[in-house]
């Protein structure tokens, strides 16, 4: 980023080369993207990677007319974009970090970032977001770079979108539309696709525009006379009505799909299986950590929102206690309200868990901002009472001073590296100590004819000691009250 020393020039340009550490690396080169020999042991079997990499550029193949094989995943045609942000508060470093994150989002969506602009204002302009004069300067940048899209670092109102497009003469989208586009590319499950579609329709509804025949009137009204008895419904009104009907249908479908997950969750509760939810900023390494802890085989990619669909896997503590580990959708600063609402049913995994592993990228320029953004969403879904462990990931790449600062500020935190395995054993021990334990300690002598009770004791309780005697299995264990009542008849009588 280049900045002018003159205070009158409040526009900052983001040159083609970002400062070191801020350049978006979300779209990796093919030759360094991933290999089984190098990365296989770090992230496990990634079952979706072959499908996602199915469309890749094949070098050296061409036809006489044109090269038809230059096809990459999400890059059938790279849009050339210019970024623009409004700096209203905080430091210039905060504004640069926000624009660098927008660049990573744009590259993940399959765009080529050409340039970027930061406008210093007290608040965004109500008409054109950056002001009429700066909008004309932005038009000159678009003409100079040959861009075909402008991406704004904020959620624009319908009026701001229209007015800014009128000035710059190219397509304008905002941060929300960009995130929705990435979600639409990466959603794979039926529920994930439905949630993204609902969020997109909520975003589109107030932004529908009509030209020409879109504003013409429908025939109708009255009782079908020769010229109708009323003006009827315009095409754009019909579109809005249809979108509302689709949204209502989508909400019903999502509610039905939520029922299946609720049944599984109740079954886990009935069996007293503790649950741990992995939450954190996008690209913090949640899927890598899940693979390292459970061998889940979830796709891992150095890209924002690479995985969307929640994954629940069974895991075991070092002491032998069973629990479930759930990977949730990644968060981002200024997460669109539409997404929070649409993915609320998925995010309930966080609120219903017994422990949250809050993963933060220790190598990020501003990890504290990531922590604050995630906690804001956790607060929105009502999970503030759930115990939290801050897992500072990518410790092998992080600045040691940053690690020390985070470990000092966050009282319940641990530094790990899902890539190298550093700190994983300590994390497992910490999970074991933090998970809720059964409340009743009991000693029983179970006859060998009641082996089911012994199996329940191992599954639902915490066995402290086990001894096989002539009369049966002597167990000392911690259990919940329901199982304690079932085992009460087998408590040995006190010795006189």
Short mmCIF file of C-alpha atoms in Angstrom, two decimals:
data_model
loop_
_atom_site.label_atom_id
_atom_site.label_comp_id
_atom_site.label_asym_id
_atom_site.label_seq_id
_atom_site.Cartn_x
_atom_site.Cartn_y
_atom_site.Cartn_z
CA UNK A 1 0.00 0.00 0.00
CA UNK A 2 1.25 3.45 -0.84
CA UNK A 3 0.15 6.53 1.07
CA UNK A 4 0.58 10.22 0.44
CA UNK A 5 2.27 12.44 3.01
CA UNK A 6 -0.08 15.29 2.18
CA UNK A 7 -3.04 15.42 4.58
CA UNK A 8 -5.30 16.72 1.82
CA UNK A 9 -4.96 13.48 -0.09
CA UNK A 10 -7.15 11.11 1.89
CA UNK A 11 -7.19 8.34 -0.69
CA UNK A 12 -4.67 5.53 -0.28
CA UNK A 13 -3.68 3.27 -3.12
CA UNK A 14 -3.01 -0.43 -2.74
CA UNK A 15 -0.30 -1.23 -5.28
CA UNK A 16 0.05 -4.54 -7.08
CA UNK A 17 2.58 -5.69 -4.46
CA UNK A 18 1.05 -5.68 -0.97
CA UNK A 19 3.37 -5.26 2.02
CA UNK A 20 4.93 -8.50 3.11
CA UNK A 21 2.60 -10.48 5.31
CA UNK A 22 -0.55 -8.88 3.90
CA UNK A 23 -0.55 -10.38 0.41
CA UNK A 24 -3.46 -12.78 -0.02
CA UNK A 25 -2.14 -16.30 -0.49
CA UNK A 26 -5.59 -17.85 -0.72
CA UNK A 27 -5.20 -18.92 -4.34
CA UNK A 28 -2.14 -21.15 -4.37
CA UNK A 29 0.04 -22.05 -7.32
CA UNK A 30 -0.52 -25.54 -8.66
CA UNK A 31 3.01 -26.72 -8.13
CA UNK A 32 2.95 -25.84 -4.42
CA UNK A 33 -0.73 -26.42 -3.73
CA UNK A 34 -0.58 -29.87 -2.18
CA UNK A 35 1.19 -33.16 -2.52
CA UNK A 36 0.63 -36.44 -0.74
CA UNK A 37 4.31 -36.93 -0.04
CA UNK A 38 4.69 -33.56 1.71
CA UNK A 39 1.27 -32.79 3.14
CA UNK A 40 -0.40 -36.18 3.49
CA UNK A 41 0.94 -36.84 6.96
CA UNK A 42 -0.08 -33.37 8.15
CA UNK A 43 -3.70 -33.25 7.14
CA UNK A 44 -4.67 -36.89 6.66
CA UNK A 45 -6.74 -38.37 3.86
CA UNK A 46 -8.63 -35.50 2.30
CA UNK A 47 -11.44 -37.25 0.54
CA UNK A 48 -12.75 -34.17 -1.32
CA UNK A 49 -9.45 -32.93 -2.73
CA UNK A 50 -9.50 -35.01 -5.92
CA UNK A 51 -12.98 -33.75 -6.74
CA UNK A 52 -12.11 -30.12 -6.05
CA UNK A 53 -8.94 -30.33 -8.12
CA UNK A 54 -10.62 -32.17 -10.99
CA UNK A 55 -10.47 -29.14 -13.29
CA UNK A 56 -6.85 -28.06 -13.44
CA UNK A 57 -4.72 -26.46 -16.10
CA UNK A 58 -2.90 -29.00 -18.26
CA UNK A 59 0.30 -27.43 -19.53
CA UNK A 60 1.46 -28.00 -23.09
CA UNK A 61 -1.88 -29.03 -24.58
CA UNK A 62 -3.52 -26.77 -27.15
CA UNK A 63 -5.46 -26.78 -30.40
CA UNK A 64 -4.71 -24.92 -33.59
CA UNK A 65 -7.45 -22.40 -32.87
CA UNK A 66 -7.16 -21.76 -29.15
CA UNK A 67 -6.05 -23.37 -25.93
CA UNK A 68 -9.25 -24.93 -24.61
CA UNK A 69 -7.59 -26.73 -21.70
CA UNK A 70 -6.71 -23.68 -19.60
CA UNK A 71 -9.44 -24.50 -17.13
CA UNK A 72 -8.96 -24.22 -13.38
CA UNK A 73 -11.29 -24.77 -10.49
CA UNK A 74 -13.49 -21.67 -10.05
CA UNK A 75 -11.49 -19.86 -12.74
CA UNK A 76 -13.29 -20.46 -16.02
CA UNK A 77 -12.88 -16.72 -16.43
CA UNK A 78 -10.91 -14.68 -13.93
CA UNK A 79 -12.71 -11.45 -13.13
CA UNK A 80 -10.36 -8.50 -12.90
CA UNK A 81 -11.30 -6.54 -9.80
CA UNK A 82 -10.40 -3.32 -8.02
CA UNK A 83 -10.94 -3.15 -4.26
CA UNK A 84 -12.25 -0.11 -2.43
CA UNK A 85 -12.68 0.42 1.30
CA UNK A 86 -13.77 3.24 3.60
CA UNK A 87 -11.59 3.83 6.64
CA UNK A 88 -13.85 5.28 9.34
CA UNK A 89 -12.16 4.22 12.59
CA UNK A 90 -9.06 2.51 13.93
CA UNK A 91 -5.52 2.79 12.62
CA UNK A 92 -4.30 2.69 9.04
CA UNK A 93 -2.93 -0.80 9.77
CA UNK A 94 -6.44 -1.97 10.64
CA UNK A 95 -7.75 -0.59 7.35
CA UNK A 96 -4.93 -2.28 5.42
CA UNK A 97 -5.58 -5.62 7.14
CA UNK A 98 -9.28 -5.39 6.28
CA UNK A 99 -8.53 -4.67 2.61
CA UNK A 100 -5.95 -7.46 2.50
CA UNK A 101 -8.60 -9.86 3.82
CA UNK A 102 -10.96 -8.61 1.11
CA UNK A 103 -8.24 -9.40 -1.43
CA UNK A 104 -8.00 -12.95 -0.06
CA UNK A 105 -11.78 -13.32 -0.32
CA UNK A 106 -11.73 -12.07 -3.92
CA UNK A 107 -8.95 -14.48 -4.90
CA UNK A 108 -10.74 -17.37 -3.19
CA UNK A 109 -13.82 -16.52 -5.25
CA UNK A 110 -11.70 -16.74 -8.41
CA UNK A 111 -10.88 -13.10 -9.15
CA UNK A 112 -7.64 -11.36 -10.09
CA UNK A 113 -6.98 -8.38 -7.83
CA UNK A 114 -5.48 -5.49 -9.79
CA UNK A 115 -5.52 -2.57 -7.38
CA UNK A 116 -7.04 -1.27 -4.18
CA UNK A 117 -8.13 2.06 -2.73
CA UNK A 118 -8.82 3.17 0.84
CA UNK A 119 -10.88 6.32 1.36
CA UNK A 120 -10.62 8.18 4.70
CA UNK A 121 -14.05 9.38 5.79
CA UNK A 122 -16.02 9.90 9.00
CA UNK A 123 -18.76 7.65 7.59
CA UNK A 124 -19.56 6.09 4.20
CA UNK A 125 -21.26 8.42 1.72
CA UNK A 126 -25.00 7.77 1.59
CA UNK A 127 -25.11 7.99 -2.22
CA UNK A 128 -21.92 6.47 -3.62
CA UNK A 129 -20.20 4.96 -0.53
CA UNK A 130 -16.95 6.86 -1.17
CA UNK A 131 -18.25 10.24 -2.34
CA UNK A 132 -18.85 11.56 -5.85
CA UNK A 133 -15.33 12.95 -6.36
CA UNK A 134 -13.62 9.77 -5.24
CA UNK A 135 -16.05 7.73 -7.31
CA UNK A 136 -14.81 9.56 -10.42
CA UNK A 137 -11.20 8.85 -9.37
CA UNK A 138 -12.18 5.19 -8.96
CA UNK A 139 -13.60 5.24 -12.51
CA UNK A 140 -10.22 6.45 -13.79
CA UNK A 141 -8.48 3.59 -11.93
CA UNK A 142 -10.92 1.10 -13.47
CA UNK A 143 -10.21 2.44 -16.96
CA UNK A 144 -6.45 2.43 -16.33
CA UNK A 145 -6.29 -1.15 -15.05
CA UNK A 146 -8.94 -2.62 -17.36
CA UNK A 147 -10.97 -3.97 -14.44
CA UNK A 148 -14.47 -5.27 -14.98
CA UNK A 149 -15.65 -5.37 -11.33
CA UNK A 150 -15.35 -3.16 -8.25
CA UNK A 151 -15.53 -4.87 -4.84
CA UNK A 152 -16.41 -2.70 -1.82
CA UNK A 153 -15.24 -3.59 1.69
CA UNK A 154 -18.64 -3.26 3.35
CA UNK A 155 -22.31 -3.95 2.80
CA UNK A 156 -23.76 -1.41 0.38
CA UNK A 157 -27.37 -0.33 0.25
CA UNK A 158 -29.28 -0.84 -3.03
CA UNK A 159 -29.04 2.90 -3.74
CA UNK A 160 -25.28 2.97 -3.19
CA UNK A 161 -24.82 0.03 -5.58
CA UNK A 162 -26.84 1.74 -8.32
CA UNK A 163 -25.20 5.15 -7.97
CA UNK A 164 -21.65 3.80 -7.82
CA UNK A 165 -22.26 1.60 -10.88
CA UNK A 166 -23.60 4.65 -12.75
CA UNK A 167 -20.28 6.42 -12.12
CA UNK A 168 -17.69 3.67 -12.62
CA UNK A 169 -19.59 1.99 -15.51
CA UNK A 170 -18.68 -1.56 -14.37
CA UNK A 171 -20.28 -4.11 -12.06
CA UNK A 172 -20.11 -3.25 -8.36
CA UNK A 173 -20.48 -5.84 -5.59
CA UNK A 174 -19.97 -5.60 -1.85
CA UNK A 175 -18.30 -7.78 0.77
CA UNK A 176 -21.54 -9.64 1.55
CA UNK A 177 -22.13 -10.64 -2.08
CA UNK A 178 -18.52 -11.83 -2.32
CA UNK A 179 -18.82 -14.05 0.77
CA UNK A 180 -22.13 -15.43 -0.48
CA UNK A 181 -20.48 -16.32 -3.79
CA UNK A 182 -17.72 -18.26 -2.00
CA UNK A 183 -20.29 -20.06 0.12
CA UNK A 184 -22.28 -21.01 -2.99
CA UNK A 185 -19.11 -22.49 -4.56
CA UNK A 186 -18.12 -24.52 -1.51
CA UNK A 187 -21.43 -25.79 -0.10
CA UNK A 188 -21.78 -29.52 -0.78
CA UNK A 189 -24.39 -30.97 1.54
CA UNK A 190 -28.12 -30.56 0.91
CA UNK A 191 -28.53 -28.49 4.06
CA UNK A 192 -25.50 -26.32 3.28
CA UNK A 193 -26.80 -25.55 -0.21
CA UNK A 194 -30.24 -24.71 1.16
CA UNK A 195 -28.77 -22.39 3.80
CA UNK A 196 -26.66 -20.56 1.21
CA UNK A 197 -29.62 -20.25 -1.16
CA UNK A 198 -31.75 -18.76 1.63
CA UNK A 199 -29.03 -16.23 2.50
CA UNK A 200 -28.65 -15.27 -1.17
CA UNK A 201 -32.39 -14.70 -1.58
CA UNK A 202 -32.50 -12.59 1.60
CA UNK A 203 -29.68 -10.48 0.16
CA UNK A 204 -31.19 -10.22 -3.33
CA UNK A 205 -34.77 -9.32 -2.34
CA UNK A 206 -34.24 -5.59 -1.61
CA UNK A 207 -31.74 -5.28 -4.48
CA UNK A 208 -33.92 -6.43 -7.37
CA UNK A 209 -33.91 -3.95 -10.22
CA UNK A 210 -36.12 -3.70 -13.25
CA UNK A 211 -35.47 -2.35 -16.73
CA UNK A 212 -37.81 -2.06 -19.70
CA UNK A 213 -40.42 -4.80 -19.63
CA UNK A 214 -39.53 -5.64 -16.04
CA UNK A 215 -41.69 -2.65 -15.03
CA UNK A 216 -44.56 -3.48 -17.37
CA UNK A 217 -47.94 -4.40 -15.87
CA UNK A 218 -49.41 -7.86 -15.78
CA UNK A 219 -52.81 -8.42 -17.37
CA UNK A 220 -55.34 -9.11 -14.64
CA UNK A 221 -57.45 -7.51 -11.99
CA UNK A 222 -61.21 -7.29 -11.99
CA UNK A 223 -62.91 -10.33 -13.50
CA UNK A 224 -60.92 -10.64 -16.69
CA UNK A 225 -62.63 -7.95 -18.75
CA UNK A 226 -61.33 -6.69 -22.07
CA UNK A 227 -58.89 -4.16 -20.58
CA UNK A 228 -58.79 -5.36 -16.95
CA UNK A 229 -60.07 -3.32 -14.00
CA UNK A 230 -56.78 -2.45 -12.31
CA UNK A 231 -53.12 -1.77 -13.04
CA UNK A 232 -52.11 -5.32 -12.09
CA UNK A 233 -48.72 -6.51 -10.87
CA UNK A 234 -45.43 -5.40 -12.38
CA UNK A 235 -42.80 -7.94 -13.36
CA UNK A 236 -40.49 -6.89 -10.54
CA UNK A 237 -43.33 -7.27 -8.03
CA UNK A 238 -43.94 -10.77 -9.37
CA UNK A 239 -40.23 -11.58 -8.94
CA UNK A 240 -40.29 -10.36 -5.34
CA UNK A 241 -43.37 -12.41 -4.55
CA UNK A 242 -41.80 -15.52 -6.03
CA UNK A 243 -38.60 -14.99 -4.05
CA UNK A 244 -40.60 -14.63 -0.83
CA UNK A 245 -42.43 -17.87 -1.61
CA UNK A 246 -39.13 -19.66 -2.29
CA UNK A 247 -37.68 -18.30 0.96
CA UNK A 248 -40.66 -19.62 2.94
CA UNK A 249 -40.27 -23.03 1.29
CA UNK A 250 -36.50 -23.03 1.96
CA UNK A 251 -37.04 -22.22 5.65
CA UNK A 252 -39.44 -25.16 5.95
CA UNK A 253 -36.91 -27.50 4.30
CA UNK A 254 -34.10 -26.32 6.57
CA UNK A 255 -36.33 -26.85 9.62
CA UNK A 256 -37.04 -30.42 8.46
CA UNK A 257 -33.33 -31.12 7.92
CA UNK A 258 -32.57 -29.66 11.35
CA UNK A 259 -34.82 -32.32 12.90
CA UNK A 260 -32.43 -35.11 11.87
CA UNK A 261 -29.47 -33.38 13.49
CA UNK A 262 -31.50 -32.71 16.65
CA UNK A 263 -32.34 -36.42 16.92
CA UNK A 264 -28.65 -37.35 16.69
CA UNK A 265 -27.80 -34.69 19.25
CA UNK A 266 -30.46 -36.00 21.67
CA UNK A 267 -29.11 -39.54 21.22
CA UNK A 268 -25.64 -38.34 22.19
CA UNK A 269 -27.09 -36.60 25.23
CA UNK A 270 -29.02 -39.72 26.20
CA UNK A 271 -25.81 -41.72 26.09
CA UNK A 272 -24.05 -38.95 28.05
CA UNK A 273 -21.40 -38.46 25.36
CA UNK A 274 -19.66 -35.08 25.86
CA UNK A 275 -19.36 -32.85 22.79
CA UNK A 276 -16.57 -30.48 21.77
CA UNK A 277 -17.09 -27.83 19.05
CA UNK A 278 -14.23 -26.39 17.01
CA UNK A 279 -14.96 -22.73 16.24
CA UNK A 280 -12.74 -20.03 14.85
CA UNK A 281 -11.87 -17.60 12.11
CA UNK A 282 -11.83 -18.85 8.55
CA UNK A 283 -8.48 -20.29 7.46
CA UNK A 284 -7.30 -20.59 11.09
CA UNK A 285 -6.74 -24.34 10.65
CA UNK A 286 -9.91 -25.87 12.14
CA UNK A 287 -10.14 -28.68 9.58
CA UNK A 288 -6.41 -29.44 9.93
CA UNK A 289 -6.86 -29.68 13.70
CA UNK A 290 -9.89 -31.97 13.28
CA UNK A 291 -7.88 -34.24 10.97
CA UNK A 292 -4.95 -34.27 13.39
CA UNK A 293 -7.16 -35.18 16.38
CA UNK A 294 -9.51 -37.70 14.72
CA UNK A 295 -8.28 -38.55 11.20
CA UNK A 296 -11.57 -37.22 9.83
CA UNK A 297 -10.31 -36.82 6.25
CA UNK A 298 -11.80 -33.33 5.85
CA UNK A 299 -10.57 -31.20 2.97
CA UNK A 300 -7.77 -28.80 3.96
CA UNK A 301 -6.88 -25.89 1.72
CA UNK A 302 -5.11 -22.57 2.23
CA UNK A 303 -8.23 -20.63 1.29
CA UNK A 304 -10.99 -18.77 3.07
CA UNK A 305 -14.13 -20.84 3.74
CA UNK A 306 -12.61 -23.95 2.12
CA UNK A 307 -15.01 -26.15 4.13
CA UNK A 308 -18.56 -25.14 5.04
CA UNK A 309 -20.49 -28.26 5.94
CA UNK A 310 -20.21 -29.21 9.64
CA UNK A 311 -18.40 -32.48 10.38
CA UNK A 312 -18.91 -34.49 13.58
CA UNK A 313 -16.39 -37.20 14.46
CA UNK A 314 -15.95 -39.55 17.41
CA UNK A 315 -12.80 -39.09 19.48
CA UNK A 316 -11.25 -40.48 22.65
CA UNK A 317 -9.31 -38.78 25.42
CA UNK A 318 -5.98 -40.16 26.67
CA UNK A 319 -7.83 -41.63 29.67
CA UNK A 320 -10.25 -43.51 27.39
CA UNK A 321 -13.31 -41.24 27.63
CA UNK A 322 -15.40 -40.94 24.44
CA UNK A 323 -16.55 -37.57 23.11
CA UNK A 324 -17.62 -36.02 19.81
CA UNK A 325 -15.65 -33.35 17.96
CA UNK A 326 -17.60 -31.04 15.62
CA UNK A 327 -16.01 -28.78 13.00
CA UNK A 328 -18.16 -25.70 12.33
CA UNK A 329 -18.30 -23.10 9.57
CA UNK A 330 -15.54 -20.49 9.76
CA UNK A 331 -16.24 -16.92 10.83
CA UNK A 332 -15.01 -13.65 9.42
CA UNK A 333 -15.17 -10.05 10.54
CA UNK A 334 -18.41 -8.31 9.55
CA UNK A 335 -20.01 -11.70 8.90
CA UNK A 336 -23.20 -10.90 6.96
CA UNK A 337 -26.35 -10.99 9.05
CA UNK A 338 -28.04 -13.12 6.37
CA UNK A 339 -25.42 -15.84 6.88
CA UNK A 340 -25.73 -15.82 10.66
CA UNK A 341 -29.50 -16.31 10.33
CA UNK A 342 -29.30 -18.93 7.56
CA UNK A 343 -26.56 -20.94 9.31
CA UNK A 344 -28.05 -20.57 12.80
CA UNK A 345 -29.16 -24.21 12.82
CA UNK A 346 -25.60 -25.30 11.99
CA UNK A 347 -24.06 -22.94 14.54
CA UNK A 348 -26.25 -24.46 17.24
CA UNK A 349 -23.59 -27.19 17.45
CA UNK A 350 -21.47 -24.56 19.23
CA UNK A 351 -24.22 -23.56 21.66
CA UNK A 352 -25.09 -27.18 22.56
CA UNK A 353 -21.50 -28.31 23.11
CA UNK A 354 -19.81 -28.94 26.45
CA UNK A 355 -16.55 -27.28 25.39
CA UNK A 356 -15.47 -24.89 22.63
CA UNK A 357 -12.03 -25.11 21.03
CA UNK A 358 -11.60 -21.54 19.78
CA UNK A 359 -8.94 -21.82 17.06
CA UNK A 360 -7.02 -18.66 16.16
CA UNK A 361 -4.27 -18.21 13.57
CA UNK A 362 -1.14 -17.31 15.53
CA UNK A 363 0.67 -16.20 12.36
CA UNK A 364 -2.02 -13.66 11.42
CA UNK A 365 -1.06 -9.95 11.64
CA UNK A 366 -3.98 -9.24 14.01
CA UNK A 367 -5.01 -12.41 15.92
CA UNK A 368 -6.80 -10.36 18.59
CA UNK A 369 -9.21 -9.05 15.94
CA UNK A 370 -9.95 -12.62 14.88
CA UNK A 371 -10.73 -13.58 18.49
CA UNK A 372 -13.09 -10.60 18.87
CA UNK A 373 -14.91 -11.32 15.58
CA UNK A 374 -15.51 -14.98 16.48
CA UNK A 375 -16.68 -14.18 20.00
CA UNK A 376 -19.19 -11.71 18.59
CA UNK A 377 -20.80 -14.50 16.54
CA UNK A 378 -20.63 -16.92 19.50
CA UNK A 379 -22.49 -14.28 21.50
CA UNK A 380 -25.12 -14.00 18.73
CA UNK A 381 -25.89 -17.75 18.86
CA UNK A 382 -26.13 -17.74 22.67
CA UNK A 383 -23.04 -19.81 23.49
CA UNK A 384 -21.31 -17.44 25.92
CA UNK A 385 -21.79 -19.81 28.88
CA UNK A 386 -19.95 -22.71 27.24
CA UNK A 387 -16.35 -23.17 28.54
CA UNK A 388 -13.72 -22.10 26.00
CA UNK A 389 -10.13 -23.12 25.29
CA UNK A 390 -8.22 -20.78 22.96
CA UNK A 391 -6.10 -22.92 20.62
CA UNK A 392 -3.38 -20.78 19.01
CA UNK A 393 -2.70 -22.71 15.80
CA UNK A 394 0.24 -22.39 13.35
CA UNK A 395 2.67 -21.95 16.24
CA UNK A 396 5.48 -23.08 13.92
CA UNK A 397 4.93 -19.98 11.76
CA UNK A 398 3.97 -17.45 14.44
CA UNK A 399 6.15 -14.75 15.94
CA UNK A 400 7.30 -15.97 19.40
CA UNK A 401 6.50 -12.55 20.87
CA UNK A 402 2.93 -12.75 19.53
CA UNK A 403 2.55 -16.24 21.01
CA UNK A 404 3.76 -15.04 24.40
CA UNK A 405 1.36 -12.09 24.29
CA UNK A 406 -1.64 -14.27 23.42
CA UNK A 407 -0.77 -16.91 26.04
CA UNK A 408 -0.45 -14.17 28.65
CA UNK A 409 -3.73 -12.42 27.77
CA UNK A 410 -5.83 -15.56 27.21
CA UNK A 411 -5.76 -17.42 30.51
CA UNK A 412 -7.08 -20.73 29.14
CA UNK A 413 -4.99 -21.06 26.00
CA UNK A 414 -2.46 -23.39 24.40
CA UNK A 415 -0.15 -23.05 21.39
CA UNK A 416 -0.23 -25.90 18.86
CA UNK A 417 0.62 -26.66 15.26
CA UNK A 418 -1.78 -28.97 13.45
CA UNK A 419 0.82 -29.16 10.69
CA UNK A 420 3.75 -30.47 12.74
CA UNK A 421 1.91 -31.96 15.72
CA UNK A 422 3.44 -29.53 18.20
CA UNK A 423 1.33 -29.26 21.36
CA UNK A 424 -1.30 -31.80 20.25
CA UNK A 425 -0.66 -34.18 23.16
CA UNK A 426 -0.96 -31.29 25.63
CA UNK A 427 -4.20 -30.20 23.95
CA UNK A 428 -5.68 -33.70 24.28
CA UNK A 429 -4.77 -33.75 27.98
CA UNK A 430 -6.35 -30.31 28.43
CA UNK A 431 -9.58 -31.46 26.70
CA UNK A 432 -9.65 -34.48 29.02
CA UNK A 433 -9.37 -32.28 32.09
CA UNK A 434 -11.94 -29.70 30.91
CA UNK A 435 -14.70 -32.06 29.77
CA UNK A 436 -17.51 -32.43 32.31
CA UNK A 437 -17.15 -35.50 34.50
CA UNK A 438 -19.92 -37.72 35.94
CA UNK A 439 -21.07 -36.49 39.32
CA UNK A 440 -21.46 -39.75 41.28
CA UNK A 441 -18.51 -41.90 42.40
CA UNK A 442 -19.56 -45.48 43.14
CA UNK A 443 -18.06 -48.93 43.74
CA UNK A 444 -20.09 -51.95 42.56
CA UNK A 445 -19.73 -55.69 42.15
CA UNK A 446 -21.58 -56.65 38.97
CA UNK A 447 -22.30 -60.37 38.37
CA UNK A 448 -20.96 -61.82 35.16
CA UNK A 449 -24.55 -62.44 34.03
CA UNK A 450 -25.10 -58.66 33.79
CA UNK A 451 -22.38 -57.81 31.30
CA UNK A 452 -24.55 -55.09 29.73
CA UNK A 453 -24.19 -52.99 32.86
CA UNK A 454 -20.41 -53.29 32.67
CA UNK A 455 -20.54 -52.20 29.02
CA UNK A 456 -22.72 -49.20 29.97
CA UNK A 457 -20.27 -48.31 32.72
CA UNK A 458 -17.44 -48.16 30.20
CA UNK A 459 -19.52 -46.26 27.61
CA UNK A 460 -21.37 -43.76 29.79
CA UNK A 461 -19.13 -43.50 32.84
CA UNK A 462 -15.49 -43.07 33.78
CA UNK A 463 -13.95 -46.28 35.07
CA UNK A 464 -11.32 -45.66 37.75
CA UNK A 465 -10.43 -49.29 38.44
CA UNK A 466 -11.68 -52.71 37.34
CA UNK A 467 -11.05 -56.11 38.91
CA UNK A 468 -12.41 -59.53 38.00
CA UNK A 469 -13.29 -61.60 41.08
CA UNK A 470 -14.99 -64.94 41.64
CA UNK A 471 -18.36 -63.26 42.25
CA UNK A 472 -18.22 -60.81 39.34
CA UNK A 473 -16.60 -57.60 38.06
CA UNK A 474 -15.58 -55.18 40.79
CA UNK A 475 -15.76 -51.62 39.42
CA UNK A 476 -14.87 -48.29 40.91
CA UNK A 477 -16.18 -45.55 38.64
CA UNK A 478 -17.78 -42.15 38.19
CA UNK A 479 -21.23 -42.19 36.59
CA UNK A 480 -24.23 -39.94 36.10
CA UNK A 481 -27.23 -40.22 38.40
CA UNK A 482 -29.35 -42.37 36.08
CA UNK A 483 -26.70 -45.06 35.70
CA UNK A 484 -25.89 -44.84 39.42
CA UNK A 485 -29.51 -45.75 40.18
CA UNK A 486 -29.29 -48.79 37.89
CA UNK A 487 -26.05 -49.91 39.57
CA UNK A 488 -27.24 -49.28 43.14
CA UNK A 489 -28.41 -52.90 43.74
CA UNK A 490 -24.87 -54.14 43.15
CA UNK A 491 -23.11 -51.95 45.72
CA UNK A 492 -21.29 -54.37 48.09
CA UNK A 493 -22.61 -54.49 51.63
CA UNK A 494 -20.27 -52.85 54.17
CA UNK A 495 -18.06 -55.27 56.06
CA UNK A 496 -19.09 -55.53 59.74
#
